[in-house]
Coordinates of C-alpha atoms (C1' of nucleotides) in Angstrom, one line a residue:
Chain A
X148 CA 216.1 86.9 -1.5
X149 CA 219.2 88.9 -1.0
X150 CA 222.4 87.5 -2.6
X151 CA 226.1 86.7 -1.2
X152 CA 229.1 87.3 -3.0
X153 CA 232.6 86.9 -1.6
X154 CA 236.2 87.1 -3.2
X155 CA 238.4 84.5 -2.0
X156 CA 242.5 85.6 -2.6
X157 CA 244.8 83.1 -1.9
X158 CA 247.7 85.3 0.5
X159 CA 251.0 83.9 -2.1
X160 CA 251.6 87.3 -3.2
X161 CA 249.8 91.0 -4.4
X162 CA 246.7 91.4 -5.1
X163 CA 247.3 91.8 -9.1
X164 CA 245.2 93.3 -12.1
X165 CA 243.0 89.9 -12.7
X166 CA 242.3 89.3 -9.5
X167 CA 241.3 93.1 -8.5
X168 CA 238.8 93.3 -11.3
X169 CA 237.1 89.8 -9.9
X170 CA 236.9 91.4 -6.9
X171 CA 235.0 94.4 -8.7
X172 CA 232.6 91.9 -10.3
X173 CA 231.7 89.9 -7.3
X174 CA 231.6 93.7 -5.2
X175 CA 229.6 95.1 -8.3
X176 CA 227.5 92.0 -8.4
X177 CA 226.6 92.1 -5.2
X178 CA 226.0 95.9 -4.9
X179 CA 223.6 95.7 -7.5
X180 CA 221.9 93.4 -6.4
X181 CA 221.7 94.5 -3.1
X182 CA 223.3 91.9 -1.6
X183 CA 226.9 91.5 0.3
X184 CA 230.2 91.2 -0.7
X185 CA 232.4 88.4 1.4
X186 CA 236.3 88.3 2.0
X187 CA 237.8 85.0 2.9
X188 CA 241.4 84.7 2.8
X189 CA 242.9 80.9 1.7
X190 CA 245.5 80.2 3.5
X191 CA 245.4 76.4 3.8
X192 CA 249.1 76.3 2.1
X193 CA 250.7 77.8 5.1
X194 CA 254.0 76.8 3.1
X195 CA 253.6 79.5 0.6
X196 CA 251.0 81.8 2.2
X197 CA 252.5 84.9 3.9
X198 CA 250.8 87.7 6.5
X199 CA 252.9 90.2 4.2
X200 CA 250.6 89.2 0.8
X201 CA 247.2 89.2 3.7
X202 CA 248.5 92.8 4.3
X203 CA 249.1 93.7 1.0
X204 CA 245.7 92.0 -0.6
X205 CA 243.4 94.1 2.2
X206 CA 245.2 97.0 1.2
X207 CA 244.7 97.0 -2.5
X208 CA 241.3 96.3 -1.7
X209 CA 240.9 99.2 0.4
X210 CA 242.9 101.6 -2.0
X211 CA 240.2 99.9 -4.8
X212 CA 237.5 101.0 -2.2
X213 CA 236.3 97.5 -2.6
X214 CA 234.6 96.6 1.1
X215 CA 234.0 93.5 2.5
X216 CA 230.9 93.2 4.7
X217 CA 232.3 92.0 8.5
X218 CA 235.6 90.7 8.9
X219 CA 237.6 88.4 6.4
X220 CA 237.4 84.5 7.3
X221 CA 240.4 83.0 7.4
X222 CA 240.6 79.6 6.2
X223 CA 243.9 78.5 8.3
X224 CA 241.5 79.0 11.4
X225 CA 238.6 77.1 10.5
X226 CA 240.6 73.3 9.9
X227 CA 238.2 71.5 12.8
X228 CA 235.4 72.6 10.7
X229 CA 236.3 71.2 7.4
X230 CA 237.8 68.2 9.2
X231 CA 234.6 67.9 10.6
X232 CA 233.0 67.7 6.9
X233 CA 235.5 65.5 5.8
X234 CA 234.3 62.7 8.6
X235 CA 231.0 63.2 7.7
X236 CA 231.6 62.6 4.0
X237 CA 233.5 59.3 4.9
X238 CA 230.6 58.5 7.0
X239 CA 228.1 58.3 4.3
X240 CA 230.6 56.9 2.4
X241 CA 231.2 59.8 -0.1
X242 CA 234.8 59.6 0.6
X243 CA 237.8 57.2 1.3
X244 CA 241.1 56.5 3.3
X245 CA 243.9 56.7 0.2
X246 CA 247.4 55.2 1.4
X247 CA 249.1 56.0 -2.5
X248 CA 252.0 57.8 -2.0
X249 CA 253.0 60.6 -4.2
X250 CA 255.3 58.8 -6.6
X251 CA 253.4 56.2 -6.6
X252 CA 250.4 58.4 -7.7
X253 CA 253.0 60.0 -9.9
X254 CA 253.9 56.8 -11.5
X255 CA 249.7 56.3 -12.4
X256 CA 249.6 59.9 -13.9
X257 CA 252.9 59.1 -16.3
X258 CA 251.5 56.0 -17.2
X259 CA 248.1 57.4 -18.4
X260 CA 249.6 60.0 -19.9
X261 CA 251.8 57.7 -21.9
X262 CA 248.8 55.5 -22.9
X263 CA 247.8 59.0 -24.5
X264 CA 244.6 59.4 -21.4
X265 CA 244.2 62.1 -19.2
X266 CA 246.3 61.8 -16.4
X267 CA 244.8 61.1 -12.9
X268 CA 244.6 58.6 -10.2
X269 CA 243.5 55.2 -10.9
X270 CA 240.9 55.1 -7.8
X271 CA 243.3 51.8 -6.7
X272 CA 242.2 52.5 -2.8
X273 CA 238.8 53.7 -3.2
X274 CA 237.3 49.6 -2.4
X275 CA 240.2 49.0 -0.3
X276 CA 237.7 49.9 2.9
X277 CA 240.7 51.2 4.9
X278 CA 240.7 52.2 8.5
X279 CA 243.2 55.1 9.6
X280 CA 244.2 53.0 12.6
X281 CA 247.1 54.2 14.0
X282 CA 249.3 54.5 12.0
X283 CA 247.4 56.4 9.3
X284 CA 250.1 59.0 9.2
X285 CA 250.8 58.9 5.5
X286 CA 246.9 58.8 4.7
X287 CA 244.8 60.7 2.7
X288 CA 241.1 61.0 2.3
X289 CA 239.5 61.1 -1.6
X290 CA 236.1 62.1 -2.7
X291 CA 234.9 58.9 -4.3
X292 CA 233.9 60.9 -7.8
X293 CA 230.6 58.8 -9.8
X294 CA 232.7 56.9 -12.4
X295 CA 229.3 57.8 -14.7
X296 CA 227.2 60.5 -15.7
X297 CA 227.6 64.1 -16.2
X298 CA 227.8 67.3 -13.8
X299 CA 226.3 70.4 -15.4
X300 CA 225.7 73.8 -14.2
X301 CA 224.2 77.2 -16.1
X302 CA 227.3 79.4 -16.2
X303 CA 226.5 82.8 -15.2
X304 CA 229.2 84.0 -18.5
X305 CA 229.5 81.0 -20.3
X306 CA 226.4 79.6 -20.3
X307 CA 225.3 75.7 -20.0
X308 CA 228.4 74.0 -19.1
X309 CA 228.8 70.2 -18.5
X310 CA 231.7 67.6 -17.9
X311 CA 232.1 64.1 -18.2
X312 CA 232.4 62.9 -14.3
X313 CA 234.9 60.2 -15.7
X314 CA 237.0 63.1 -16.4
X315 CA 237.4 64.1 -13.0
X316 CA 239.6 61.6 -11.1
X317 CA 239.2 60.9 -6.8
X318 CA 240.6 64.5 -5.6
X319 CA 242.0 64.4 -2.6
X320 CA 240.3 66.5 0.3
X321 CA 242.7 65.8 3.3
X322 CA 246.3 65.5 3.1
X323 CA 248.6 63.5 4.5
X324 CA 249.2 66.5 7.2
X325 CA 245.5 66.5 8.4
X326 CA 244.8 70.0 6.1
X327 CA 242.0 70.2 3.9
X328 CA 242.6 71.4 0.5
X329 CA 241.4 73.4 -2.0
X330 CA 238.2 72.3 -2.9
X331 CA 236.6 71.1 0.5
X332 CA 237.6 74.1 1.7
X333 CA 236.1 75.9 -0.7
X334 CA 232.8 74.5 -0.7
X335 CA 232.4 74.0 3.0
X336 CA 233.1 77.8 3.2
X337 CA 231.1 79.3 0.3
X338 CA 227.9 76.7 2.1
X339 CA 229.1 77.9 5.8
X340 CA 228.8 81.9 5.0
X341 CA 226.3 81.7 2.7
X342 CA 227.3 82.3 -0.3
X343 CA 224.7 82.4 -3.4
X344 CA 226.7 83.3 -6.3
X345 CA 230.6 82.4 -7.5
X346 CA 232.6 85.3 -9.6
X347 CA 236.0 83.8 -10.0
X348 CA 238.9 83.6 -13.1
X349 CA 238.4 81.5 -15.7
X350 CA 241.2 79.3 -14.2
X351 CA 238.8 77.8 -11.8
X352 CA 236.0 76.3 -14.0
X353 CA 237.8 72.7 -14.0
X354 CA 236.6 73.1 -10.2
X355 CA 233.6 73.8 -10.6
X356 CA 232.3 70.1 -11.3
X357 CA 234.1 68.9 -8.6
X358 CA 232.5 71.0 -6.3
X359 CA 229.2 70.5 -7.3
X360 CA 229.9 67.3 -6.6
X361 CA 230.7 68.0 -2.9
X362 CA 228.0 70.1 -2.8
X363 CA 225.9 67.3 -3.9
X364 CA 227.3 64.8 -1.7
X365 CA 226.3 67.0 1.2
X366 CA 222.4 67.9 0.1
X367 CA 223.4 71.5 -0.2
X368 CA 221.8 73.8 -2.1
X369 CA 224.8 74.8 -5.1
X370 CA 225.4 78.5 -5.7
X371 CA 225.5 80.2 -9.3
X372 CA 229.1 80.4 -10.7
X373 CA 230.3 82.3 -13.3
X374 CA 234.0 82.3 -14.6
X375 CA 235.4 85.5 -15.7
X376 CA 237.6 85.3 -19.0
X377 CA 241.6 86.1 -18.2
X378 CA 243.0 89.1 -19.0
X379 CA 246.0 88.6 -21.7
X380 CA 249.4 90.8 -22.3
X381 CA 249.9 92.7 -25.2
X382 CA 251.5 89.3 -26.8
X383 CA 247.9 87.3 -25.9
X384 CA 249.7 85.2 -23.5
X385 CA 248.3 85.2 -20.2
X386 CA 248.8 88.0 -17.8
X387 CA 252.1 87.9 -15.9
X388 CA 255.3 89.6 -14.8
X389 CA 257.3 90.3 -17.4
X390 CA 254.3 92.3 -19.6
X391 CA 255.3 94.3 -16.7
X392 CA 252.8 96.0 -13.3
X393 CA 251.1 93.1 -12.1
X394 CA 249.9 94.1 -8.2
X395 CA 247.7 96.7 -7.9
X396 CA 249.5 99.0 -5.7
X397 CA 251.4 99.0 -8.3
X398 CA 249.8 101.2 -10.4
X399 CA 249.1 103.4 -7.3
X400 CA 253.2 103.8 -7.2
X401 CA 252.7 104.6 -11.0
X402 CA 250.4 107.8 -10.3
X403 CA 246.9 106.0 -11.3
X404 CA 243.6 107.0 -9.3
X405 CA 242.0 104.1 -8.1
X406 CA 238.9 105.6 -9.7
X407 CA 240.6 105.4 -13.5
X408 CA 241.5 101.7 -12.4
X409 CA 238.3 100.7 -11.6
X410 CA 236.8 102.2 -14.4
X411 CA 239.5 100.6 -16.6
X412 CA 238.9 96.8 -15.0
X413 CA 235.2 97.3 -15.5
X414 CA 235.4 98.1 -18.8
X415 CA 237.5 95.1 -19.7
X416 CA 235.6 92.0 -20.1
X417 CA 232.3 94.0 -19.5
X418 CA 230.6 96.6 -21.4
X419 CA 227.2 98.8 -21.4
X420 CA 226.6 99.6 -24.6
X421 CA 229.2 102.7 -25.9
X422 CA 229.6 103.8 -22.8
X423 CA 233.1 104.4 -21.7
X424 CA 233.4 106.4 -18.6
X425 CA 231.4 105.0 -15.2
X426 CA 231.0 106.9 -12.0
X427 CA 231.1 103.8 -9.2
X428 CA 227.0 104.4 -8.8
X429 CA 226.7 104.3 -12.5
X430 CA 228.4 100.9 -12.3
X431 CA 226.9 99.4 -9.5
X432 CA 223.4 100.2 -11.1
X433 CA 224.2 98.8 -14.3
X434 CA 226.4 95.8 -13.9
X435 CA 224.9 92.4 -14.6
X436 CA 226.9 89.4 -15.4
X437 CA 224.7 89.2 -19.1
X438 CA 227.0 92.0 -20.2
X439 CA 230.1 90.0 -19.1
X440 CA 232.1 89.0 -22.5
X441 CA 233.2 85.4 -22.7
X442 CA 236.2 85.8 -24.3
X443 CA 240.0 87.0 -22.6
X444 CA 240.9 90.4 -23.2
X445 CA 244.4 92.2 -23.7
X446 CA 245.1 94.9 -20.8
X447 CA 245.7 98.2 -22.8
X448 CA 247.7 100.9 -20.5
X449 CA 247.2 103.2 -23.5
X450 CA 243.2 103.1 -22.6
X451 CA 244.0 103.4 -18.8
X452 CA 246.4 106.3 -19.0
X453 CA 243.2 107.7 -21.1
X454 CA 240.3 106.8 -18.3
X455 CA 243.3 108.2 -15.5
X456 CA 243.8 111.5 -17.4
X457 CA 240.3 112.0 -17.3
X458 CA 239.9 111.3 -13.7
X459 CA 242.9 113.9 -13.1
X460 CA 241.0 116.7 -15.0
X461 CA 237.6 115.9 -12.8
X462 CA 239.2 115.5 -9.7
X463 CA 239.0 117.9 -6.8
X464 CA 242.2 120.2 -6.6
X465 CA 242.7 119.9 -2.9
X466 CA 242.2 115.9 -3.1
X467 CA 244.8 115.6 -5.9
X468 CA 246.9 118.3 -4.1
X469 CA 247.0 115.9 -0.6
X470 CA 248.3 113.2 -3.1
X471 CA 251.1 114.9 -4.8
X472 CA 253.7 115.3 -2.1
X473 CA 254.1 111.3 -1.9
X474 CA 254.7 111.1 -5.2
X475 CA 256.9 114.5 -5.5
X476 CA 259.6 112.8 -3.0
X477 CA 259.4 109.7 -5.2
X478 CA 260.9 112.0 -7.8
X479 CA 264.7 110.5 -8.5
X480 CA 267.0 113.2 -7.4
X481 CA 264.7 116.2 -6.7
X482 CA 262.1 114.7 -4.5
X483 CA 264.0 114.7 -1.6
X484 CA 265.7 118.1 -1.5
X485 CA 265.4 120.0 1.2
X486 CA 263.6 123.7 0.7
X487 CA 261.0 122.5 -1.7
X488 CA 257.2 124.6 -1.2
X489 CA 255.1 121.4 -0.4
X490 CA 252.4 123.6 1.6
X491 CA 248.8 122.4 0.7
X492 CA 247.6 125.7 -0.3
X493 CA 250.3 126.3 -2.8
X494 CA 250.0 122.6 -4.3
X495 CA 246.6 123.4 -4.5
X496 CA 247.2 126.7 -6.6
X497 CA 249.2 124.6 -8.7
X498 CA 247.5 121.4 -9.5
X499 CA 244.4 122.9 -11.8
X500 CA 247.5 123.9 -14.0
X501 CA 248.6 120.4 -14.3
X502 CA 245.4 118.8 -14.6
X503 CA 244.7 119.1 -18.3
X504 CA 248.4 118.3 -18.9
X505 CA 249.0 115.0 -16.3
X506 CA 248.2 111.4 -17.3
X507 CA 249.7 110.4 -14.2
X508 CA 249.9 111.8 -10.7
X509 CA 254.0 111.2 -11.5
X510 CA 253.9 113.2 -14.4
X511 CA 251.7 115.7 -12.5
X512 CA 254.5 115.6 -9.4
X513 CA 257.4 115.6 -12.1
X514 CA 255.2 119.3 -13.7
X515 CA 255.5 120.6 -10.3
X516 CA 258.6 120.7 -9.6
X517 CA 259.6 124.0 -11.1
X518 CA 256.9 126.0 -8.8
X519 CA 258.2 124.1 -5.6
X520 CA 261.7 125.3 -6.1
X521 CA 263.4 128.9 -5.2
X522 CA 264.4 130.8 -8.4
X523 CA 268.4 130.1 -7.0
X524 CA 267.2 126.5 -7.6
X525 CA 265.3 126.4 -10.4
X526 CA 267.2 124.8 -13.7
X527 CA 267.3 126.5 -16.8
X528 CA 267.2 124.4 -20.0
X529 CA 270.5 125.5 -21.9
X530 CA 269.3 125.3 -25.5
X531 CA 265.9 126.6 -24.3
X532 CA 268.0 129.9 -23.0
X533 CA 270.3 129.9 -25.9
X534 CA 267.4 130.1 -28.6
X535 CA 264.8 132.5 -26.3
X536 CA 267.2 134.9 -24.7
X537 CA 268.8 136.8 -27.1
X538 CA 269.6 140.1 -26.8
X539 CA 266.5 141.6 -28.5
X540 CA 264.3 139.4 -26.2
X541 CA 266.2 140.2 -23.0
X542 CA 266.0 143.7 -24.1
X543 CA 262.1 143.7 -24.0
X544 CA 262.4 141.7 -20.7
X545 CA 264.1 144.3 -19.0
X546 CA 261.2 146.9 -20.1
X547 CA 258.7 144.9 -19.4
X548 CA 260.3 144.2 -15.7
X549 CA 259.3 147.6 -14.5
X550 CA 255.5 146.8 -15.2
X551 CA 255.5 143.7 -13.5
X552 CA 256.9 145.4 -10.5
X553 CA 254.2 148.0 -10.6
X554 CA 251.8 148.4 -7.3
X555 CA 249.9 145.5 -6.4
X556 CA 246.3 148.1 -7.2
X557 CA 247.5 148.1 -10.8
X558 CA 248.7 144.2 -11.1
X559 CA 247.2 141.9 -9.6
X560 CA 249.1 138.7 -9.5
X561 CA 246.0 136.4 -8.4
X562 CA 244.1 137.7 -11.4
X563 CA 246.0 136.5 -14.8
X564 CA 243.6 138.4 -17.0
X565 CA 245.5 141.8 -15.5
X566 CA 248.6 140.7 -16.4
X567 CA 248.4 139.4 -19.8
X568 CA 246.4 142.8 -20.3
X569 CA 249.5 144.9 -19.1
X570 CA 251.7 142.9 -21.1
X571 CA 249.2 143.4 -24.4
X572 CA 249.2 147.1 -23.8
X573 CA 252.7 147.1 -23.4
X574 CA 253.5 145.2 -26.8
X575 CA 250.5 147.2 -28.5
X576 CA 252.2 150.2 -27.8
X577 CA 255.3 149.2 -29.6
X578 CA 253.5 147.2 -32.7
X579 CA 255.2 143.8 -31.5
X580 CA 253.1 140.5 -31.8
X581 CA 252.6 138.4 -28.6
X582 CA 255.1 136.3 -29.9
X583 CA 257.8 138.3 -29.6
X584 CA 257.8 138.3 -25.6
X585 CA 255.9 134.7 -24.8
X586 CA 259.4 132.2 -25.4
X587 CA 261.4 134.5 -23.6
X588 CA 259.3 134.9 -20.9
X589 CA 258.6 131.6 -20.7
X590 CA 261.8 130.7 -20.5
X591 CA 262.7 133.3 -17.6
X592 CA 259.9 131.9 -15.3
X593 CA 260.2 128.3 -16.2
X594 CA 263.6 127.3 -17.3
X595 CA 261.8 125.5 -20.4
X596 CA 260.0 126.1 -23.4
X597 CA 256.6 124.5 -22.5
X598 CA 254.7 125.1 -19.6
X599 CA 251.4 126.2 -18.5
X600 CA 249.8 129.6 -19.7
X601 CA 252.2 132.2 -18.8
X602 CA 250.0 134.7 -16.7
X603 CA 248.6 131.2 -14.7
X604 CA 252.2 130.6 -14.3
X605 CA 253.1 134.0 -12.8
X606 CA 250.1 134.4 -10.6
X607 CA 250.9 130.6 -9.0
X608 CA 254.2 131.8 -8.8
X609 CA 253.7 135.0 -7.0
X610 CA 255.2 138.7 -7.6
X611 CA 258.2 138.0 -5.8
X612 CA 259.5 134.6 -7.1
X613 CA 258.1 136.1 -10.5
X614 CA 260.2 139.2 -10.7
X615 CA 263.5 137.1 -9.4
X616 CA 263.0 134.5 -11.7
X617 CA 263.0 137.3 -14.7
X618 CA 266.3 139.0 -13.2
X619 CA 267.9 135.6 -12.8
X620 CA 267.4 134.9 -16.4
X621 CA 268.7 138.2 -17.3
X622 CA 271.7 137.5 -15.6
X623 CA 272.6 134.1 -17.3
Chain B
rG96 C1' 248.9 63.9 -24.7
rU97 C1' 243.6 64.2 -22.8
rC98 C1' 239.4 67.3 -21.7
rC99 C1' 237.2 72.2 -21.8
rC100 C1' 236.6 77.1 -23.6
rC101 C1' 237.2 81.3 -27.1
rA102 C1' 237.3 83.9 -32.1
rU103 C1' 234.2 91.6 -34.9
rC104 C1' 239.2 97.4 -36.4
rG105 C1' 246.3 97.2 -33.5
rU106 C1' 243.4 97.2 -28.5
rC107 C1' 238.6 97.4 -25.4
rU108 C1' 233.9 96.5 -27.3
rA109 C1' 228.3 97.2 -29.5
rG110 C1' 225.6 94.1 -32.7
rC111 C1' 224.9 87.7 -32.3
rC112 C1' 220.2 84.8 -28.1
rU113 C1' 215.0 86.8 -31.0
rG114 C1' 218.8 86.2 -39.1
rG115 C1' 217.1 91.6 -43.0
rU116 C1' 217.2 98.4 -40.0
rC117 C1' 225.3 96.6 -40.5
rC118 C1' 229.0 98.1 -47.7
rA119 C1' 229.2 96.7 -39.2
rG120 C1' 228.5 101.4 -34.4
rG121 C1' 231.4 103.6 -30.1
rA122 C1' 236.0 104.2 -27.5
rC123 C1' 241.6 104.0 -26.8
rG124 C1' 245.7 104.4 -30.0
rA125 C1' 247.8 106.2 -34.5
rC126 C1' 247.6 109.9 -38.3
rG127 C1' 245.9 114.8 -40.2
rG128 C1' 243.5 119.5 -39.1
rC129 C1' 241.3 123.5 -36.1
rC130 C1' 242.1 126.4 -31.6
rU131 C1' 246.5 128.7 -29.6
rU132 C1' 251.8 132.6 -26.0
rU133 C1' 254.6 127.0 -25.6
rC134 C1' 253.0 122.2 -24.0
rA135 C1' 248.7 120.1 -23.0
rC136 C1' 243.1 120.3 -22.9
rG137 C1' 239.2 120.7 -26.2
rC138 C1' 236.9 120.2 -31.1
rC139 C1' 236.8 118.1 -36.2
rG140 C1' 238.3 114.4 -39.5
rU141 C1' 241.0 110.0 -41.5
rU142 C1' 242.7 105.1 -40.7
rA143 C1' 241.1 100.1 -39.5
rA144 C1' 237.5 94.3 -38.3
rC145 C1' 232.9 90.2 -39.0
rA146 C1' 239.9 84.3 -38.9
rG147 C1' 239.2 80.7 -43.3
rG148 C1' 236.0 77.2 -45.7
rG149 C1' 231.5 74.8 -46.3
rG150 C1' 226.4 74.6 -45.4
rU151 C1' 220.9 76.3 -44.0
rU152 C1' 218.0 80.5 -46.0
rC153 C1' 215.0 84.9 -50.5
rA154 C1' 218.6 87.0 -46.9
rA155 C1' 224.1 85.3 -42.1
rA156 C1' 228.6 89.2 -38.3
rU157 C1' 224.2 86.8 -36.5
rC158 C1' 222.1 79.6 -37.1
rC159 C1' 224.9 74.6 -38.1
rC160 C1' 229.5 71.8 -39.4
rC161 C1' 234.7 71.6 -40.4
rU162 C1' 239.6 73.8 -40.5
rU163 C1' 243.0 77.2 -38.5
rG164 C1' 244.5 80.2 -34.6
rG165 C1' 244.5 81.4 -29.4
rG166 C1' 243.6 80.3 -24.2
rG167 C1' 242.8 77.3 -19.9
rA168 C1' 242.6 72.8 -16.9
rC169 C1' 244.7 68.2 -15.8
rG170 C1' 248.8 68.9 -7.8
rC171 C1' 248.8 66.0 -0.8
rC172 C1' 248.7 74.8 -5.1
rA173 C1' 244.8 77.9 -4.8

RNA sequence: GUCCCCAUCGUCUAGCCUGGUCCAGGACGACGGCCUUUCACGCCGUUAACAGGGGUUCAAAUCCCCUUGGGGACGCCA
């Protein structure tokens, strides 16, 4: 029997780190099983929900490569459905017409919690046998929760889990407003498309009972769940804005490949054996929720920036080049100017440079700069040109100008091996050490004191914006 | 407050279910070295953990109990 996944956002903001790599379970889960991988939107709160956070949650998704079989349900359409439900649990008598206000619930909760008891509704209404005549305005209906007895289920990461069902207190599945909430919505949605097996945070196993209950009180058939440790900060408190980049596209903005942050989220909380680096089929033929830790785990950029630096070295040139120019006029100050060499072809030249040197496509864009620039434009580094281009230095510069400049048969400036071998022969013939000319010239072509290899530089560079950059520097 | 969950290097984790092969393995980080025209990459090495205490057992990281520490849930939010 194939098996049904689904993640279920709720649209109140970005689609952040926690809730991306649930996603990647319930997608993984599904993918290795075979089966399909659901998106439902909950948008029942229509106070706090937004079309802005649907936007943003599909796009994160997308940029994850995360894909959702069909088209996303959207919970604010289907209320005559779960209304529906709802009349049919008060028919069998699974549910009740509440007329408690909220302070008055309030008041119950205080009270209990004074008495040192969980706090929850005292069930007051639940025998009352009320009828929503009409004026049932300020009504709710309650799930009439077994005062007895225990609801257990077989985690999927936790293992055998059970609750007291005195713990549970009469949630309420309509409001006052005629909306379903949470967990009727839930259940009626997960039974309606289908869904076999649960992924979600942690945060949601105090639901789980409660909607096995529903489940129950419908005769349907209850899916697997399985609750997915949270992920911490670097101070073990849970997740949140001030440990910094929450959302997703966040770390897009940050110069992350979506391939380093997938690897990253599916190495947190999930392991097989020592491996460390997962190509998406790799993952998608391993994953099973046995491997799935149990216990909340501390995001670690350090590890990221690792798995992303990687992903930079083994990416295409041509992909990565595509990429840079977004985040080169991100770049505070320089990225905008005008006259800046953003042709694919030249990026393209320029990116295998970078890529053992980047940890971040920023870092990359922030390395390009000085080939995208004109020698007019390009900065020196003062101290760089006051400890490099002394006289004796400049002096060998100037000879070694003339050999640079030679015909294109002799130098070839897409072959680096050529050059460096003109320069050797050059310093062999006058008993100096490589050393003698690589800071200066560095410094000439770049403006700094590190770069990439010299001869790379120069062929990426060309003959022309090569030759100038060396007069410039001679001129300084 | 009440209920639930968790506990191996600084961090992610393997091992735990099915005790001995573990004076605990891998990875990130940090530190040191090699390579080298700089910076990186790469390679080599070092550092560092079974939270504590009781049991059970010939034997416990592995099983049981307690303590401590951490987290989560208690909404007409999801």
């Amino acid at each position: 029997m194939s098996i049904v996944t689904r993640f279920a956002p709720s649209p109140t903001g970005y689609l952040h780190i926690g809730g991306a790599r649930t996603a990647l379970f319930s997608w993984l889960l599904a993918k290795n099983q075979g089966g399909k991988f659901l998106l439902r939107v909950e948008d029942t709160d229509r106070e706090r929900s937004t079309q802005e956070a649907t936007d943003a949650i599909i796009e994160a998704m997308a940029w994850l490569d995360l894909a959702a079989e069909g088209t996303a349900v959207f919970q604010s359409q289907r209320f005559d459905l779960y209304n529906s439900y709802i009349d049919q649990l008060l028919a069998s008598g699974h549910a009740y017409w509440c007329r408690c206000t909220p302070d008055e619930v309030e008041a119950m909760r205080e009270k209990a919690r004074a008495e040192g008891k969980k706090p929850k509704y005292d069930g007051r209404c639940r025998e009352a046998g009320l009828v929503p005549g009409e004026g049932a305005q300020g009504c709710v209906v309650r799930f009439k929760t077994p005062q007895d007895g225990v609801t257990a289920f077989d985690d999927m990461v936790k293992g055998p889990t059970a609750v007291q069902n005195a713990e549970m207190d009469d949630m309420i599945l309509r409001r006052s407003d005629g909306a379903p909430t949470y967990n009727l919505a839930v259940v009626v949605d997960d039974h309606d498309m289908g869904v076999t097996h649960v992924l979600r945070g942690d945060d949601h196993v105090a639901n789980t009972p409660r909607q096995i209950l529903l489940y129950k009180a419908f005769s349907w058939e209850v899916p697997k769940f399985g609750h997915v440790p949270m992920i911490l900060g670097p101070d073990k408190a849970k997740l949140s804005k001030r440990h910094g980049a929450l959302s997703v596209m966040e770390y897009k903005k940050m110069g992350y490949l979506p391939e380093a942050l997938v690897n990253y989220l599916a190495r947190l909380g999930w392991s097989h054996g020592d491996q460390e680096i997962f190509s998406r089929e790799e993952l998608v033929s391993m994953f099973s929720t046995n491997n799935l830790g149990n216990s909340p785990s501390v995001f670690d950029v350090k590890k990221l920036e690792w798995l992303n630096a990687h992903y930079i070295k083994e990416a295409a040139p041509e992909r990565l080049a595509g990429l840079l120019p977004q985040y080169i006029a991100e770049l505070p100050e320089i990225g905008a100017a005008a006259g800046l060499k953003l042709d694919p072809a030249h990026l393209s030249n320029i990116v295998p440079l970078l890529q053992p040197r980047a940890k971040t496509l920023v870092e990359m864009a922030e390395m390009s700069h000085l080939f995208l620039v004109d020698s007019a434009a390009l900065a020196y580094d003062e101290k760089a040109v006051a400890d490099h281009l002394k006289p004796e230095a400049r002096a060998l510069l100037t000879e070694l100008l003339p050999i640079y400049e030679a015909a294109s048969e002799k130098i070839d400036y897409t072959d680096h091996k050529a050059l460096e071998a003109a320069t050797q022969a050059f310093l062999d013939a006058r008993e100096l050490k490589f050393k003698a000319v690589a800071q200066p010239l560095r410094v000439a072509l770049t403006g700094k004191t590190a770069s990439p290899g010299l001869f790379e530089t120069m062929c990426v560079l060309g003959k022309a914006e090569s030759l100038a950059r060396i007069k410039r520097a001679l001129a300084l």
